[in-house]
Amino acid sequence: MKVPLDKFGSIGAVVAGAACPVCFPKLALIGAVFGLGALSAYESQLIIAAQLLVVLSVAGHALAYRRHRRRWLLGLAAASALAFFAGLYLLEPLAYAGFAGLLAASGVDLWQRLPRRARRRSVLTCPECGHRQEEVMPADACLFFYDCKGCGIVLRPKPGDCCVFCSYGTVRCPPMQVT
């Protein structure tokens, strides 16, 4: 079983946001209203846990970077962690900004991983004449042959590809988008 370690970063950011040491007095006040005032005895443990979760979040984003290769997303997570620690020890509003940045980076990362409906349009580019044509892809099948509208040549998939959309299109075919 393959364990997706990079998802722990997103989970860590959400849990760290809930255990925010800067927010803890406010959460403790709300908790006291609901009869949870006894949790204030664990404030120091929650502060340490929040710091560890922020580090875990950045580590998770670093692991996710190996897959998605988006530098700006990793940079946002690292800058947000630095802002959090600066806010923890220097200026309180920076901690809020740090958590907001971690949650934003995690949200974008998770949003991009959600299974979406397959994109149905792709622009095919003829390798012979360079003609570009937008085509609607079949929803559950591959297209093996395509007549170029520019030069009339019949396009066939390259070796190793399942269809002309995977070989010459801007978007892979729907069956390949699922994998």
Short mmCIF file of C-alpha atoms in Angstrom, two decimals, residues 1-152:
data_model
loop_
_atom_site.label_atom_id
_atom_site.label_comp_id
_atom_site.label_asym_id
_atom_site.label_seq_id
_atom_site.Cartn_x
_atom_site.Cartn_y
_atom_site.Cartn_z
CA MET A 1 0.00 0.00 0.00
CA LYS A 2 1.43 3.35 -1.04
CA VAL A 3 1.16 5.98 1.71
CA PRO A 4 0.67 9.51 0.33
CA LEU A 5 3.00 11.36 2.70
CA ASP A 6 2.52 14.66 0.88
CA LYS A 7 -1.13 14.83 2.00
CA PHE A 8 -0.02 15.02 5.63
CA GLY A 9 1.14 18.58 4.96
CA SER A 10 -2.35 19.71 4.07
CA ILE A 11 -3.86 17.96 7.05
CA GLY A 12 -1.16 19.44 9.30
CA ALA A 13 -1.97 22.96 8.12
CA VAL A 14 -5.65 22.56 8.95
CA VAL A 15 -4.98 21.07 12.39
CA ALA A 16 -2.32 23.70 13.10
CA GLY A 17 -4.82 26.39 12.20
CA ALA A 18 -7.28 24.94 14.69
CA ALA A 19 -4.61 24.79 17.41
CA CYS A 20 -3.21 28.27 16.72
CA PRO A 21 -1.40 29.44 19.85
CA VAL A 22 -2.22 33.05 19.09
CA CYS A 23 -5.88 32.13 18.77
CA PHE A 24 -5.88 29.85 21.80
CA PRO A 25 -7.05 32.49 24.32
CA LYS A 26 -10.03 33.22 22.08
CA LEU A 27 -10.72 29.52 21.59
CA ALA A 28 -10.36 28.96 25.34
CA LEU A 29 -12.92 31.69 25.99
CA ILE A 30 -15.36 30.10 23.56
CA GLY A 31 -14.58 26.69 25.04
CA ALA A 32 -15.26 28.00 28.56
CA VAL A 33 -18.69 29.14 27.41
CA PHE A 34 -19.39 25.56 26.38
CA GLY A 35 -17.91 24.13 29.59
CA LEU A 36 -14.51 23.22 28.17
CA GLY A 37 -12.44 25.52 30.40
CA ALA A 38 -10.37 22.57 31.60
CA LEU A 39 -8.57 22.56 28.24
CA SER A 40 -6.66 25.69 29.23
CA ALA A 41 -4.31 23.46 31.24
CA TYR A 42 -3.03 22.06 27.93
CA GLU A 43 -2.20 25.42 26.34
CA SER A 44 1.58 24.88 26.31
CA GLN A 45 1.20 21.45 24.73
CA LEU A 46 -1.03 22.94 22.04
CA ILE A 47 1.55 25.64 21.30
CA ILE A 48 4.25 22.99 20.81
CA ALA A 49 1.86 20.86 18.76
CA ALA A 50 1.01 23.83 16.51
CA GLN A 51 4.70 24.48 15.86
CA LEU A 52 5.29 20.84 15.00
CA LEU A 53 2.25 20.81 12.72
CA VAL A 54 3.50 23.88 10.85
CA VAL A 55 6.82 22.13 10.28
CA LEU A 56 4.92 18.99 9.21
CA SER A 57 2.85 21.10 6.84
CA VAL A 58 5.92 22.55 5.12
CA ALA A 59 7.48 19.08 4.91
CA GLY A 60 4.29 17.78 3.32
CA HIS A 61 4.33 20.61 0.79
CA ALA A 62 7.96 19.82 0.01
CA LEU A 63 6.99 16.21 -0.68
CA ALA A 64 4.03 17.37 -2.78
CA TYR A 65 6.41 19.59 -4.78
CA ARG A 66 8.11 16.45 -6.08
CA ARG A 67 4.83 15.58 -7.76
CA HIS A 68 3.32 18.88 -8.91
CA ARG A 69 6.52 20.97 -9.44
CA ARG A 70 4.82 24.26 -8.60
CA ARG A 71 7.48 26.44 -7.00
CA TRP A 72 5.04 29.18 -6.07
CA LEU A 73 2.99 26.73 -4.00
CA LEU A 74 6.04 25.49 -2.09
CA GLY A 75 7.26 29.09 -1.72
CA LEU A 76 3.89 30.15 -0.31
CA ALA A 77 4.00 27.34 2.24
CA ALA A 78 7.58 28.16 3.30
CA ALA A 79 6.91 31.92 3.51
CA SER A 80 3.74 31.25 5.49
CA ALA A 81 5.63 29.08 7.97
CA LEU A 82 8.22 31.82 8.42
CA ALA A 83 5.43 34.34 8.94
CA PHE A 84 3.85 32.06 11.53
CA PHE A 85 7.05 31.75 13.56
CA ALA A 86 7.72 35.49 13.22
CA GLY A 87 4.20 36.15 14.47
CA LEU A 88 4.61 33.74 17.32
CA TYR A 89 7.65 35.57 18.69
CA LEU A 90 7.53 39.08 17.20
CA LEU A 91 4.28 40.44 15.82
CA GLU A 92 0.99 38.60 16.40
CA PRO A 93 -0.77 39.47 13.09
CA LEU A 94 2.00 37.69 11.17
CA ALA A 95 0.91 34.41 12.76
CA TYR A 96 -2.58 34.90 11.36
CA ALA A 97 -1.13 35.68 7.94
CA GLY A 98 1.09 32.60 8.19
CA PHE A 99 -1.85 30.34 8.94
CA ALA A 100 -3.88 31.93 6.16
CA GLY A 101 -1.02 31.27 3.73
CA LEU A 102 -0.63 27.65 4.85
CA LEU A 103 -4.34 27.07 4.53
CA ALA A 104 -4.36 28.70 1.09
CA ALA A 105 -1.42 26.59 -0.13
CA SER A 106 -3.03 23.45 1.25
CA GLY A 107 -6.39 24.34 -0.23
CA VAL A 108 -4.92 24.92 -3.68
CA ASP A 109 -2.97 21.66 -3.45
CA LEU A 110 -6.04 19.68 -2.41
CA TRP A 111 -8.27 21.40 -4.99
CA GLN A 112 -5.90 20.44 -7.79
CA ARG A 113 -5.97 16.82 -6.65
CA LEU A 114 -9.74 16.48 -6.60
CA PRO A 115 -11.01 14.23 -9.35
CA ARG A 116 -12.62 16.48 -11.87
CA ARG A 117 -14.73 15.67 -14.82
CA ALA A 118 -12.52 14.99 -17.76
CA ARG A 119 -11.91 17.95 -20.00
CA ARG A 120 -13.75 17.39 -23.25
CA ARG A 121 -11.89 19.68 -25.67
CA SER A 122 -8.36 19.47 -26.99
CA VAL A 123 -6.45 21.32 -29.69
CA LEU A 124 -4.80 18.92 -32.12
CA THR A 125 -1.65 20.14 -33.88
CA CYS A 126 -0.65 18.42 -37.11
CA PRO A 127 3.06 17.45 -37.07
CA GLU A 128 3.27 17.86 -40.86
CA CYS A 129 1.71 21.26 -41.56
CA GLY A 130 1.30 22.72 -38.05
CA HIS A 131 -2.44 23.25 -38.49
CA ARG A 132 -4.24 23.56 -35.16
CA GLN A 133 -7.84 22.43 -34.74
CA GLU A 134 -9.95 22.30 -31.58
CA GLU A 135 -11.89 19.05 -31.34
CA VAL A 136 -14.36 17.54 -28.90
CA MET A 137 -13.05 14.27 -27.50
CA PRO A 138 -15.21 11.18 -27.08
CA ALA A 139 -16.09 10.74 -23.41
CA ASP A 140 -15.23 7.08 -22.98
CA ALA A 141 -13.15 6.05 -25.98
CA CYS A 142 -9.91 6.80 -27.78
CA LEU A 143 -9.66 8.22 -31.31
CA PHE A 144 -7.10 6.26 -33.32
CA PHE A 145 -7.30 8.11 -36.64
CA TYR A 146 -7.79 11.81 -37.38
CA ASP A 147 -7.85 13.59 -40.75
CA CYS A 148 -5.94 16.88 -40.58
CA LYS A 149 -8.11 19.74 -41.82
CA GLY A 150 -5.03 21.57 -43.10
CA CYS A 151 -3.13 19.06 -45.23
CA GLY A 152 -5.41 16.00 -45.21
#
